[in-house]
């Protein structure tokens, strides 16, 4: 199947963007995996599909945004992708609005294009209850740090660790966030992979590693569910700042330094309040590719 695509990146988290406004391409999980493959396909952390608003929500939302991880699995939310989504539909002339209502599996988000080229997205409120993540806490113990539960997550001797201490929350997708002294030397590959597939997370999880640099600045690395470590994770940055504020370690506006760039996250510390994320969104190149017939 010959298709056109646009390659984009937001703080180094990279995407293949597909225009499905004239109808779905009907790709299989194996074909999403092929598109994401950095050797046999195009290469990306996630595949983003731009679809029209569902008929049932005409007038309530402007577009539907569907996300697949590099492993081919569909997921609820992607923050860096949301900024690229907004940049894409505006630059392609699919909208003349600079503020959009975008339907995702996790609900409606509202990206806003900024005059300086960055994009601000209202990512909705954080979900803190274990069952909303989902996180199976049966048999696990937690201690309170500030206003957060910090769970003792047993590991079978991974990287010489018997356990890690994580705060667990959802930004529509699941996150387990731990504080480390130095992100550069943190065992992200080994420990991140063990957390991603830990039995306490029935739908797996994104594993964040946070170093607090100041009350308004953190460094962050994320081992993403279905993609491995990425240069940046937008929902991971939101989750890390929410956790840090609940730990009483951060103020309400935080610059998140990732390996691919800086994101700015704002949250007022009220669980009923939405999280705002601001960051870059860039088009890298346009292309066409012939996707092989691959079934799951
Ligand atoms: N790996 C994530 C989806 C992509 C999130 C990330 N790229 C972002 O910018 O939020 C998950 O499985 O929930």
GROMACS .gro file of C-alpha atoms and ligand atoms in nm, residues 13 15 46 67 69 75-81 173-175 206 224-227 230 232-236, ligand 1:
model
   39
   13UNK     CA    1   1.011   1.232   2.053
   15UNK     CA    2   0.642   1.053   1.495
   46UNK     CA    3   0.475   0.658   1.780
   67UNK     CA    4  -0.197   0.698   1.861
   69UNK     CA    5   0.324   0.293   1.993
   75UNK     CA    6  -0.265   0.390   2.339
   76UNK     CA    7  -0.476   0.653   2.510
   77UNK     CA    8  -0.259   0.964   2.497
   78UNK     CA    9   0.064   1.117   2.366
   79UNK     CA   10   0.157   1.468   2.478
   80UNK     CA   11   0.447   1.547   2.244
   81UNK     CA   12   0.234   1.401   1.966
  173UNK     CA   13  -0.204   0.677   3.007
  174UNK     CA   14  -0.025   0.508   3.298
  175UNK     CA   15   0.293   0.642   3.464
  206UNK     CA   16   0.560   0.429   3.137
  224UNK     CA   17   0.807   0.447   2.756
  225UNK     CA   18   0.553   0.165   2.739
  226UNK     CA   19   0.569   0.015   2.391
  227UNK     CA   20   0.863   0.226   2.273
  230UNK     CA   21   1.258   0.816   2.418
  232UNK     CA   22   1.122   1.309   2.566
  233UNK     CA   23   0.776   1.206   2.686
  234UNK     CA   24   0.507   1.474   2.712
  235UNK     CA   25   0.264   1.285   2.936
  236UNK     CA   26   0.569   1.164   3.130
  297LIG     N1   27   0.432   0.533   2.535
  297LIG     C1   28   0.311   0.600   2.579
  297LIG     C2   29   0.242   0.675   2.463
  297LIG     C3   30   0.326   0.791   2.410
  297LIG     C4   31   0.351   0.896   2.515
  297LIG     C5   32   0.462   0.996   2.489
  297LIG     N2   33   0.535   0.984   2.366
  297LIG     C6   34   0.415   1.139   2.515
  297LIG     O1   35   0.468   1.233   2.453
  297LIG     O2   36   0.324   1.154   2.601
  297LIG     C7   37   0.214   0.496   2.640
  297LIG     O3   38   0.223   0.379   2.601
  297LIG     O4   39   0.131   0.535   2.722
   0.00000   0.00000   0.00000
